[in-house]
Coordinates of C-alpha atoms in Angstrom, one line a residue:
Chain A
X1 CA 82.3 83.8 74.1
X2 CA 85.2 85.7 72.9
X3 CA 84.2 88.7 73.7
X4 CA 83.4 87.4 77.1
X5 CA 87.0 86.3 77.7
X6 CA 88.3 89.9 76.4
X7 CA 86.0 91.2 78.6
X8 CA 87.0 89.3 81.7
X9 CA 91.1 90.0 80.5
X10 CA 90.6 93.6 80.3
X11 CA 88.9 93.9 84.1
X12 CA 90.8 91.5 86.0
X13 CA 94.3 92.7 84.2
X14 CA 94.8 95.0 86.8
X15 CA 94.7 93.0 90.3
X16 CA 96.5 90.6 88.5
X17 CA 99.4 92.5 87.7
X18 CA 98.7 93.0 91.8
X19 CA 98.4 90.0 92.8
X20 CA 101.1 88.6 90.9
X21 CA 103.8 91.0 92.2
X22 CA 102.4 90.4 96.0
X23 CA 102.9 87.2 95.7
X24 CA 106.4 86.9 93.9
X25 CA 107.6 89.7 96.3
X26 CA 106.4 87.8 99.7
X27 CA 108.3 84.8 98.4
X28 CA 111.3 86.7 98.1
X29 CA 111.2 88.5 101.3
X30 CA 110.0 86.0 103.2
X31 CA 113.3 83.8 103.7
X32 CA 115.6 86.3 103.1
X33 CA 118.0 86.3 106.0
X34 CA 117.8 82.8 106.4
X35 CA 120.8 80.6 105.5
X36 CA 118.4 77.4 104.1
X37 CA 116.3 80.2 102.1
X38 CA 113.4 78.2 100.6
X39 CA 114.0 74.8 102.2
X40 CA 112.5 76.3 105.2
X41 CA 109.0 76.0 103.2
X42 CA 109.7 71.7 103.6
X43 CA 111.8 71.4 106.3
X44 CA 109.1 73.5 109.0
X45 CA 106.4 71.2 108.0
X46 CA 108.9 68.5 108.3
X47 CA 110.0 69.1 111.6
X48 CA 106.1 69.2 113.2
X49 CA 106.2 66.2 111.9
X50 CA 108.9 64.6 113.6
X51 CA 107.6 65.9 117.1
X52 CA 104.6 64.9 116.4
X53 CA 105.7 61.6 114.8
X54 CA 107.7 61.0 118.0
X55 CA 105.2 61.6 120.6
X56 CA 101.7 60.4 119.5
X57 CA 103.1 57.7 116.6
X58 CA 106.2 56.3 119.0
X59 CA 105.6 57.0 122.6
X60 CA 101.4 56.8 122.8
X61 CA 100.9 54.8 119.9
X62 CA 98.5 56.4 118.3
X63 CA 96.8 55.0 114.9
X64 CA 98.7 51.8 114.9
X65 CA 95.6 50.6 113.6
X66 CA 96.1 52.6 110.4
X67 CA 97.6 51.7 107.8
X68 CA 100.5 54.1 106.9
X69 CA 100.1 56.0 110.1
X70 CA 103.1 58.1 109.3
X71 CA 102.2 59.2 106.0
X72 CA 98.6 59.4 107.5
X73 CA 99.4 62.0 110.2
X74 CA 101.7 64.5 108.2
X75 CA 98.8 64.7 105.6
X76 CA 96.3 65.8 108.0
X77 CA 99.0 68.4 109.6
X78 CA 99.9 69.9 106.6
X79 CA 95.9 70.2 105.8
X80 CA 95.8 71.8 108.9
X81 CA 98.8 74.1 108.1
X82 CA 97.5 75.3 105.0
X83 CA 94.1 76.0 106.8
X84 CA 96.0 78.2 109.7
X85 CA 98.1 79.6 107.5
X86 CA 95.9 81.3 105.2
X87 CA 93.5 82.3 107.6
X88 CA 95.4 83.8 110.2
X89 CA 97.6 85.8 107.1
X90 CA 94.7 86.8 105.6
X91 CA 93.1 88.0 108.8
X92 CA 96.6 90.0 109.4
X93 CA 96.7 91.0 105.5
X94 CA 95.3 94.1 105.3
X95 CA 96.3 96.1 108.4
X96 CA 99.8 94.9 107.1
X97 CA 99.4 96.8 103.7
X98 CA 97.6 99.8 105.4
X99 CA 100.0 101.9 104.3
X100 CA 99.3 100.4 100.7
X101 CA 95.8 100.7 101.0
X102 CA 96.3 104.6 101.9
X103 CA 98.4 105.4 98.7
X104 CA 96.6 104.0 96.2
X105 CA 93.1 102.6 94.7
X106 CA 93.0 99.0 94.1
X107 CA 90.3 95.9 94.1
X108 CA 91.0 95.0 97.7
X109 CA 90.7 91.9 97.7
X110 CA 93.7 91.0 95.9
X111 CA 95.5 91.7 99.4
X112 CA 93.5 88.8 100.9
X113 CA 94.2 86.3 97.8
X114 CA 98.0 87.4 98.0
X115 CA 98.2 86.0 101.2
X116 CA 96.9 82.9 100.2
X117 CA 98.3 82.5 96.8
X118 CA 101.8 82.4 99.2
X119 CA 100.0 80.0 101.8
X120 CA 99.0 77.6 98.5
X121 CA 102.7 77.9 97.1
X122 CA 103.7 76.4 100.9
X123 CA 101.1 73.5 100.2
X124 CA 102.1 73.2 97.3
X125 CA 106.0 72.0 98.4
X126 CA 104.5 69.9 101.1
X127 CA 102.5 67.9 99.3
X128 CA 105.7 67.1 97.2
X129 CA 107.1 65.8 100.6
X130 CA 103.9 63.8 100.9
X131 CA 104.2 62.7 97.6
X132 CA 108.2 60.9 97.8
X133 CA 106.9 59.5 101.3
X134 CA 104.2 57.7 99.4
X135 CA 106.6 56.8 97.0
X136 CA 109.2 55.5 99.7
X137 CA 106.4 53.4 101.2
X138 CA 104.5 52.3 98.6
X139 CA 101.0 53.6 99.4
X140 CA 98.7 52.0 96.2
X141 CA 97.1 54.5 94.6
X142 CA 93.0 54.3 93.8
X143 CA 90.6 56.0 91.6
X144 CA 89.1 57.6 94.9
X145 CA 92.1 60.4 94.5
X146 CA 90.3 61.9 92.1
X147 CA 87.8 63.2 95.2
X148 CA 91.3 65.7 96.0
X149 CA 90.4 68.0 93.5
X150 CA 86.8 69.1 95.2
X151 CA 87.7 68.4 98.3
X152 CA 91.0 70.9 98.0
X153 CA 89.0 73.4 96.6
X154 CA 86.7 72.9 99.1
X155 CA 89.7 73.6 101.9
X156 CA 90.9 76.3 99.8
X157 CA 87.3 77.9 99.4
X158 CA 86.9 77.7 103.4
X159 CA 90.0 79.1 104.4
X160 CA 89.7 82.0 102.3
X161 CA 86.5 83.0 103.4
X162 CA 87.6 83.2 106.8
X163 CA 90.4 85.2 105.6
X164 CA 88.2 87.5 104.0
X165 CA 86.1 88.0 107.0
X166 CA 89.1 87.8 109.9
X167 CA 90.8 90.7 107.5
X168 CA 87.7 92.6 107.3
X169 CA 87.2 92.6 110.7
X170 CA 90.6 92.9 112.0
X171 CA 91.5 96.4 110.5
X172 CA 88.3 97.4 113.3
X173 CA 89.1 94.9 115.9
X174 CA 92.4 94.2 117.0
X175 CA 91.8 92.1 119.7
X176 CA 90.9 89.5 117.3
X177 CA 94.0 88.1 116.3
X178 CA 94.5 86.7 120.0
X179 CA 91.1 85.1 119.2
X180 CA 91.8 83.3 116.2
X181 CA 95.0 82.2 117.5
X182 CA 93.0 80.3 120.3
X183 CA 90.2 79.1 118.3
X184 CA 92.8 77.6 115.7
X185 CA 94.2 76.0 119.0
X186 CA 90.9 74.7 119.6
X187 CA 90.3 73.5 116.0
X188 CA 93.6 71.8 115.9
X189 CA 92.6 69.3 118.7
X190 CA 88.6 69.0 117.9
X191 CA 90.1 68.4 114.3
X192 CA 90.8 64.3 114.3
X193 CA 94.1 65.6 113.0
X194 CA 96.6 63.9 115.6
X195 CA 94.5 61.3 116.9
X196 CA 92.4 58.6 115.5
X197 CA 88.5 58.9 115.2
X198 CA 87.8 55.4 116.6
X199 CA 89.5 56.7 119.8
X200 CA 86.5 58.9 119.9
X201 CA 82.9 58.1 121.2
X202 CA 80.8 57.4 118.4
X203 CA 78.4 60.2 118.6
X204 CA 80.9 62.5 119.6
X205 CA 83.0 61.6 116.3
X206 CA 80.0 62.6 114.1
X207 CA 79.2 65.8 116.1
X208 CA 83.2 66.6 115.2
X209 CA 82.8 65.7 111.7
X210 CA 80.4 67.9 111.2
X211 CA 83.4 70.4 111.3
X212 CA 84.7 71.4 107.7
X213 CA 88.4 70.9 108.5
X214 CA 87.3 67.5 109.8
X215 CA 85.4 66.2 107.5
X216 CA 88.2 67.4 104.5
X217 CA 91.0 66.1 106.6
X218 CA 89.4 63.0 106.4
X219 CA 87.8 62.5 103.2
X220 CA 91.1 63.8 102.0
X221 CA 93.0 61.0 104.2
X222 CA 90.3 58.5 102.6
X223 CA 90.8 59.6 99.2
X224 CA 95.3 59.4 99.2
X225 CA 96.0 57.0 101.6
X226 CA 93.9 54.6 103.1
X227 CA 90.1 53.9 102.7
X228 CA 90.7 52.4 106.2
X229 CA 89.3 55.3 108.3
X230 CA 86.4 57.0 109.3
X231 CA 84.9 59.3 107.3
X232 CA 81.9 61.0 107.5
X233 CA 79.9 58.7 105.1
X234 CA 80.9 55.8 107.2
X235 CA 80.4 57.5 110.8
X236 CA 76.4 58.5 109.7
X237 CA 76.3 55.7 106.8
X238 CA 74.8 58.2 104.5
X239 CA 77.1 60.2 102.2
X240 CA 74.8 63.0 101.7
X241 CA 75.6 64.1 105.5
X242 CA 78.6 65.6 103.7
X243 CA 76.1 68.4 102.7
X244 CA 76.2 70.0 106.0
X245 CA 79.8 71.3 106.2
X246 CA 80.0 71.6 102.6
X247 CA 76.9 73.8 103.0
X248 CA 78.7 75.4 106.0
X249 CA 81.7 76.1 103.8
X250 CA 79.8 77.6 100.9
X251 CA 77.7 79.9 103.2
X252 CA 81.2 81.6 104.8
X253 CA 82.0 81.7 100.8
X254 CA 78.9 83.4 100.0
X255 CA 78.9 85.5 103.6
X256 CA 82.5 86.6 103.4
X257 CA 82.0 88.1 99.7
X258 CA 78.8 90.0 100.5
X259 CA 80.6 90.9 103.8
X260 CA 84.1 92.3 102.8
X261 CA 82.5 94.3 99.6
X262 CA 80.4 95.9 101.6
X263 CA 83.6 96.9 104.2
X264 CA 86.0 97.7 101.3
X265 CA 85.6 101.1 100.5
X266 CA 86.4 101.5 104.6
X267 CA 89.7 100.0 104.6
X268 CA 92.0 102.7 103.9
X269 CA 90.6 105.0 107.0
X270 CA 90.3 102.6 109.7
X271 CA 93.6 100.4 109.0
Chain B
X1 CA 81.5 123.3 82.8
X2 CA 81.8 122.2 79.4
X3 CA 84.2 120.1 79.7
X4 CA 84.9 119.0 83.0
X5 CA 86.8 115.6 83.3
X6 CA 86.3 115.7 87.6
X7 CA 83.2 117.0 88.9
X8 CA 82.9 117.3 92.5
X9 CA 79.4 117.9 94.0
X10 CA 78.7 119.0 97.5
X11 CA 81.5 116.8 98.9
X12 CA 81.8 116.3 102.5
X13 CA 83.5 113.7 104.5
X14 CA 83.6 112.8 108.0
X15 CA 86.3 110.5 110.1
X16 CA 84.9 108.6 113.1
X17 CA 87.8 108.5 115.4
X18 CA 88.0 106.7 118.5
X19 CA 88.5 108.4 121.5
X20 CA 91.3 106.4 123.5
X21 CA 92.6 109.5 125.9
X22 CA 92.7 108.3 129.6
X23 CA 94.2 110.2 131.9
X24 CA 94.7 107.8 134.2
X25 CA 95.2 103.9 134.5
X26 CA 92.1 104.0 136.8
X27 CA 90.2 105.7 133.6
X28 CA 92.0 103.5 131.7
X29 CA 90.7 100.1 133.5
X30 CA 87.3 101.5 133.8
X31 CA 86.8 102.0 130.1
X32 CA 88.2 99.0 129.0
X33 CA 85.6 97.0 130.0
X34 CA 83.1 99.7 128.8
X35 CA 80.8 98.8 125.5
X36 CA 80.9 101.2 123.5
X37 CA 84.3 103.2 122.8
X38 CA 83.6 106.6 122.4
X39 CA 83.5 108.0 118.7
X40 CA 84.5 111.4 117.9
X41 CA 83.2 112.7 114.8
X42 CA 85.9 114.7 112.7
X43 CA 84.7 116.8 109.9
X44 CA 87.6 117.2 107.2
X45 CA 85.6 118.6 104.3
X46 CA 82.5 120.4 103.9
X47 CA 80.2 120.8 100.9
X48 CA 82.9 121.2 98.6
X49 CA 82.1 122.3 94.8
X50 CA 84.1 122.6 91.9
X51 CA 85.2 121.2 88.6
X52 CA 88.4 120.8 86.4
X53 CA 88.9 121.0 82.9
X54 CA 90.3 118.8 80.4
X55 CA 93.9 119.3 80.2
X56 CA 94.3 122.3 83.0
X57 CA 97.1 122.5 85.7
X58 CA 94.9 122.5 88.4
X59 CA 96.1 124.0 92.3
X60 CA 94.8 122.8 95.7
X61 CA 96.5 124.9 98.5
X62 CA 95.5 126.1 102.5
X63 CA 97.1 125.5 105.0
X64 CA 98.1 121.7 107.0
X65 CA 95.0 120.3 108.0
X66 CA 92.8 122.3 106.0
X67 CA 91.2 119.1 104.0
X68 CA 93.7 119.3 100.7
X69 CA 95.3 115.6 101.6
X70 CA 91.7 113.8 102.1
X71 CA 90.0 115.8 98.8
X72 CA 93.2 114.0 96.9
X73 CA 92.8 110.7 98.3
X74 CA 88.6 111.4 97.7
X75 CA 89.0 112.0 94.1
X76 CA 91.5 109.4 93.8
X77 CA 88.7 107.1 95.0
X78 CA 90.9 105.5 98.1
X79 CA 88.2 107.6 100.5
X80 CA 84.1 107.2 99.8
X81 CA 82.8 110.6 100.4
X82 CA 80.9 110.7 103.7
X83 CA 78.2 113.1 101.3
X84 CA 77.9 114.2 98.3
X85 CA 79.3 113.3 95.0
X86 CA 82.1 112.8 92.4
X87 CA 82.8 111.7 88.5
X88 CA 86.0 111.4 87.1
X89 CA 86.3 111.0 83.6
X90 CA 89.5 109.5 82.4
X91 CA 92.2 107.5 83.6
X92 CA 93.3 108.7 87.2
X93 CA 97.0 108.3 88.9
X94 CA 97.4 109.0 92.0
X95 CA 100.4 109.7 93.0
X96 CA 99.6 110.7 97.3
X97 CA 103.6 109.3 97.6
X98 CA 106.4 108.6 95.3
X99 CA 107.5 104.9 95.6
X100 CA 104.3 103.4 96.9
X101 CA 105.2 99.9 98.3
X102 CA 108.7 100.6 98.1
X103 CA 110.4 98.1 100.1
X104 CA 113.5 98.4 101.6
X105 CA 115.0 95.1 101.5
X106 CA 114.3 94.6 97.9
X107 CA 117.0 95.8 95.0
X108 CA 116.2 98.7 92.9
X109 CA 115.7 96.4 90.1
X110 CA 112.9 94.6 92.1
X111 CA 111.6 97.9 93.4
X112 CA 110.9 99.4 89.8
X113 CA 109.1 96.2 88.6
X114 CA 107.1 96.1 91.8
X115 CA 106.4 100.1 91.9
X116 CA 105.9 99.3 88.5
X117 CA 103.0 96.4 88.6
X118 CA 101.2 99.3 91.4
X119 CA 100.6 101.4 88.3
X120 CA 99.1 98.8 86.5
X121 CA 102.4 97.7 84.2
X122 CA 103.0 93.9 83.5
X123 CA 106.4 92.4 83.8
X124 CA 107.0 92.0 80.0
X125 CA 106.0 96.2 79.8
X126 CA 108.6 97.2 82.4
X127 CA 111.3 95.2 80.6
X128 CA 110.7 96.9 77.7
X129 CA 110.2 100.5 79.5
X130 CA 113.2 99.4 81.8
X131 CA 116.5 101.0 80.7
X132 CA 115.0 104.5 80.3
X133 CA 113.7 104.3 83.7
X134 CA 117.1 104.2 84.8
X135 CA 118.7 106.5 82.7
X136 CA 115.8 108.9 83.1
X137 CA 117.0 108.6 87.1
X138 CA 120.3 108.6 86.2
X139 CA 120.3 105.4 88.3
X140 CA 123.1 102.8 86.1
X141 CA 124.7 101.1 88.3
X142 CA 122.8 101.4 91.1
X143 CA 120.0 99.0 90.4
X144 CA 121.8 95.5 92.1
X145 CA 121.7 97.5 95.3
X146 CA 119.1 96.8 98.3
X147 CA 116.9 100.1 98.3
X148 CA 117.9 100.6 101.8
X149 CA 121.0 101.5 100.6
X150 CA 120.1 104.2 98.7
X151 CA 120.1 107.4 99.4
X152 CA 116.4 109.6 99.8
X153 CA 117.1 112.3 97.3
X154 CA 118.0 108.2 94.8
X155 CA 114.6 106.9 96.4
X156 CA 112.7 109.8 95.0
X157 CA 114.6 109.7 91.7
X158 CA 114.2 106.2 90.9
X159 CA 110.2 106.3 92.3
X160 CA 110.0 109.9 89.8
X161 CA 111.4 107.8 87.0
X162 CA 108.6 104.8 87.3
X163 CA 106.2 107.4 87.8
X164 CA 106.4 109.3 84.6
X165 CA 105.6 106.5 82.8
X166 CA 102.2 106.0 83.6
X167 CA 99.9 106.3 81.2
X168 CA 97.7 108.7 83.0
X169 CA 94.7 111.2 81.2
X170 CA 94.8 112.5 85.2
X171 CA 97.4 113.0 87.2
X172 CA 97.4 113.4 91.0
X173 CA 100.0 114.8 92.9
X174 CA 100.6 115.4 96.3
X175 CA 103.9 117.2 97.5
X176 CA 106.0 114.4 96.0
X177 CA 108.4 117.0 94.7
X178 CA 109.4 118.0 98.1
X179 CA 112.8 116.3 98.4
X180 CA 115.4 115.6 95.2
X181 CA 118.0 118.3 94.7
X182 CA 117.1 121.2 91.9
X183 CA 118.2 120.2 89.0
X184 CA 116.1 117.1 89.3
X185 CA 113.1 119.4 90.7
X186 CA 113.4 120.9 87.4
X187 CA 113.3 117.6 85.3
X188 CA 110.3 117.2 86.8
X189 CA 108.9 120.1 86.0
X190 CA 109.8 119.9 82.0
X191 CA 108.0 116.7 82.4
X192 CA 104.7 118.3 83.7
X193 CA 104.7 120.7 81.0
X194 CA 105.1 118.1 78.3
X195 CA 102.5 115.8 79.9
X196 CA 100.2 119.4 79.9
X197 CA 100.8 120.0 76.4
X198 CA 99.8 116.4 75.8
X199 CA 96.5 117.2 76.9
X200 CA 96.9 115.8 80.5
X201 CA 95.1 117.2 83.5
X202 CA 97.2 117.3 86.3
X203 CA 95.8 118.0 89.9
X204 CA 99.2 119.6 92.1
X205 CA 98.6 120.5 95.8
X206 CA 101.6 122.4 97.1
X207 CA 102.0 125.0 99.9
X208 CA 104.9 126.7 97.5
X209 CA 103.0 129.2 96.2
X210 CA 105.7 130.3 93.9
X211 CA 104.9 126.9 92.3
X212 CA 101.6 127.9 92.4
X213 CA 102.0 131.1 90.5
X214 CA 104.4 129.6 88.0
X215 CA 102.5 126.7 86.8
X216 CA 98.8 126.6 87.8
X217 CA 96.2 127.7 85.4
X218 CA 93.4 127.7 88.1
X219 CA 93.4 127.5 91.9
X220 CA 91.3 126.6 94.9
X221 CA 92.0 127.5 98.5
X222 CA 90.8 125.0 101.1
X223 CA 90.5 126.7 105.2
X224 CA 89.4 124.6 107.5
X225 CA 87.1 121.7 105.5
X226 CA 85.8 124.7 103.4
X227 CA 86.6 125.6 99.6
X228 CA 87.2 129.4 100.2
X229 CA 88.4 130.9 97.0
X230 CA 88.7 129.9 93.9
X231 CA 90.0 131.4 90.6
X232 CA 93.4 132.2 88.9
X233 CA 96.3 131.6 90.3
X234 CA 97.7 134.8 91.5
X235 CA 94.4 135.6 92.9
X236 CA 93.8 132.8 94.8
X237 CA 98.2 132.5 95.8
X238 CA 97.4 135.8 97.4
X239 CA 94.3 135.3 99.7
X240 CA 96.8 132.6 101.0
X241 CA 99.0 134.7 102.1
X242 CA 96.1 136.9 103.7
X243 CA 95.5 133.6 105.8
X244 CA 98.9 134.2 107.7
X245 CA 99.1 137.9 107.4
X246 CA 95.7 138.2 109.4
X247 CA 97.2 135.9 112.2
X248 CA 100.7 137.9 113.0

């Protein structure tokens, strides 16, 4: 077992040494002009919230039904945040270190995990804000907040994937990033994200849960904040329906490894 | 060979480029809408052959375009070869450009760790190596400063000094000496001939072929994708010369 561990150590010592500067280095850069600096990380998911807060939670009042409907919405936006962050970095990740990619011989994949290391970091501090607005409102906590841990790593397994294959596919195909930027458009408002499921029709809520981001959003939602909502266990009353975008998720895992090895040793000629 | 730390076997490799030439916006409207782009096929080396010894100052020369930059980046292993075949044998550094993810907005400080991390150091190694990568670039003072601010001939310096640290069996190096004022040039060069008596094999392409003559034990001579000549270094420094003779 020992041996194993050296073994593992000695290989990945490299890209982590990578990786680990990436990541540091995009955090520096990334807010360097700016007179707030890192605040921007909290105050940008903050201030979607606000809007948001205003129009659908104020003016339309939607989700009065739910309990903590605040605290309820930001949650699923900042999901949603991490999901279209990561993805849409990662799908711009490699093109951007082309010139990296040229110059020198590295696992390439570490340019991919970068950009979601950085995206995690941003999760990360907005969860914090989530956290003090729990706090503040005195959302009880139950043992169902254990279910987080798979379902982030669930979230954090599909997003990468997609970065994996986005970035593979963007260094050949340009056009794509206009794509993803209307698909995550489209995702954002198929996603029961700003609106309440029980304003959907019934079979048209379980054809959307069927949707990774959906069902996460709100198994996640179930698991923090309220069991008052609709998840997919209660919209097909069998929990096991769960498989399907779990299975959906862990095929893109499986898919975008086999994919982006077998691309890899292209990168550095056609980005 | 007998003992030959880089073959390289019938090598040839290929670049598919896209052919995105319209002359007119008519042409251009047309094509857009058009399947499949058209792919021109670029041949950049062709059945190349030949193999380096441990611990030999090895020469690539001929002429811009002739295939030198993409048999680097081949044996560096950032290019697959479209055929053929290559073994290295030994740790390889490439260096295709001093200061490789140099970035401009960071401090020199910040650039020497990063540089640093590219050649496979760990933070807690560069804070040990640290102060004689600045003296060794003759840098103090210097460091706080936004690598924008520096000058090219500092750039080079300060990327020279992270480089000469690496703990390479191979070195690869591709007409990084190119700016830096002489004396520096010539720091340089006491450091390749310490690394060569160290037993390091160090791989130099160069169009200066008083270089060439100075320092390489053995030569090749790439000419459009082909190896051409190969041998010591005078020999092979002077068929270069042929190539331009025979053209005025």
């Amino acid at each position: 077992m020992q041996g194993f561990v050296a073994h593992l150590r000695l290989r990945y010592r490299y890209p982590m040494i990578i990786l680990r500067a990436m990541v540091i280095n995009d955090f520096k850069l990334r807010y360097q002009a700016s007179v707030l600096g890192y605040l921007w990380t909290l105050l940008k998911p903050l201030a979607m919230f606000s809007v948001l807060y205003v129009v659908f939670i104020q003016l339309l009042k939607f989700g009065a039904a739910v309990p903590y409907n605040a605290i309820y919405l930001l949650f699923g936006i900042v999901i949603w945040a991490f999901f279209a962050d990561a993805s849409t970095q990662g799908l711009e990740s490699l093109v951007q270190r082309a010139d990296l990619l040229r110059k020198i011989s590295f696992p390439r994949y570490v340019v991919v995990i970068s950009v979601a290391m950085s995206a995690l970091i941003t999760f990360g501090l907005s969860m914090i804000v989530i956290v003090l607005f729990m706090a503040l409102a005195r959302v009880p906590l139950t043992l169902n907040i254990l279910w987080l841990a798979p379902l982030f790593v669930e979230l954090v397994v599909l997003s990468v994937s997609l970065g994996f294959i986005l970035g593979a596919l963007y260094v050949r195909y340009r056009d794509l990033s206009y794509i993803w930027e209307v698909v995550l458009q489209a995702g954002f408002y198929a996603s029961p994200i700003i609106y309440p499921l029980s304003m959907v029709p019934e079979q048209w809520a379980r054809f959307l849960l069927l949707n990774p981001m959906a069902q996460i959003i709100q198994d996640a939602r179930y698991a923090l904040i309220t069991d008052q909502t609709v998840t997919i266990t209660q919209a097909f009353g069998d929990p096991w329906v769960r498989m399907i975008p779990v299975g959906i998720t862990l095929a893109l895992g499986v898919a975008s490894v086999v994919f982006f090895r077998r691309r890899s040793p292209y990168f550095a000629e056609e980005a | 060979m007998a003992d030959a730390v880089i073959q390289v076997r019938s090598v040839s490799k290929d670049f598919l480029l896209p052919h995105l030439r319209h002359s007119t916006l008519k042409s251009r409207f047309i094509h857009l809408f058009r399947k499949r782009r058209v792919m021109e096929v670029q041949h950049t080396l062709r059945d190349v052959d030949f193999d380096i010894a441990r611990g030999e100052f090895f020469g690539v020369i001929g002429r811009n375009g002739s295939g030198k930059s993409t048999l680097l980046k081949i044996l560096a292993g950032i290019y697959p070869p479209t055929a053929g075949h290559v073994s290295v044998d030994g740790r390889l550094v490439p260096f295709i450009e001093l200061g490789v993810g140099f970035n401009p907005e960071l401090t020199g400080r910040e650039n020497v760790y990063l540089n640093g991390a590219l050649l496979g150091f760990s933070q807690r190694e560069v804070d040990e190596m640290y102060e004689d990568i600045v003296s060794f670039a003759e840098l103090d003072g210097f460091m706080d400063q936004k690598l924008k601010n520096y000058s090219s001939g500092m750039q080079v310096r300060i990327a020279f000094s992270v480089a000469t640290r690496a703990k390479a069996e191979i070195l690869l190096i591709d007409e990084v000496l190119a700016v830096g004022d002489t004396a520096f040039q010539r720091k340089c060069f006491d450091h390749f001939r310490t690394l060569k008596k160290a037993g390091v094999t160090i791989i130099f392409v160069t169009h200066d072929m008083d270089l060439v003559r100075k320092f390489c034990d053995r030569v090749i001579l790439l000419e459009q994708t082909r190896l051409v000549a190969e041998g010591d270094a005078d020999a092979v420094a002077h068929e270069y010369d042929m190539l331009f003779a025979a053209h005025s």
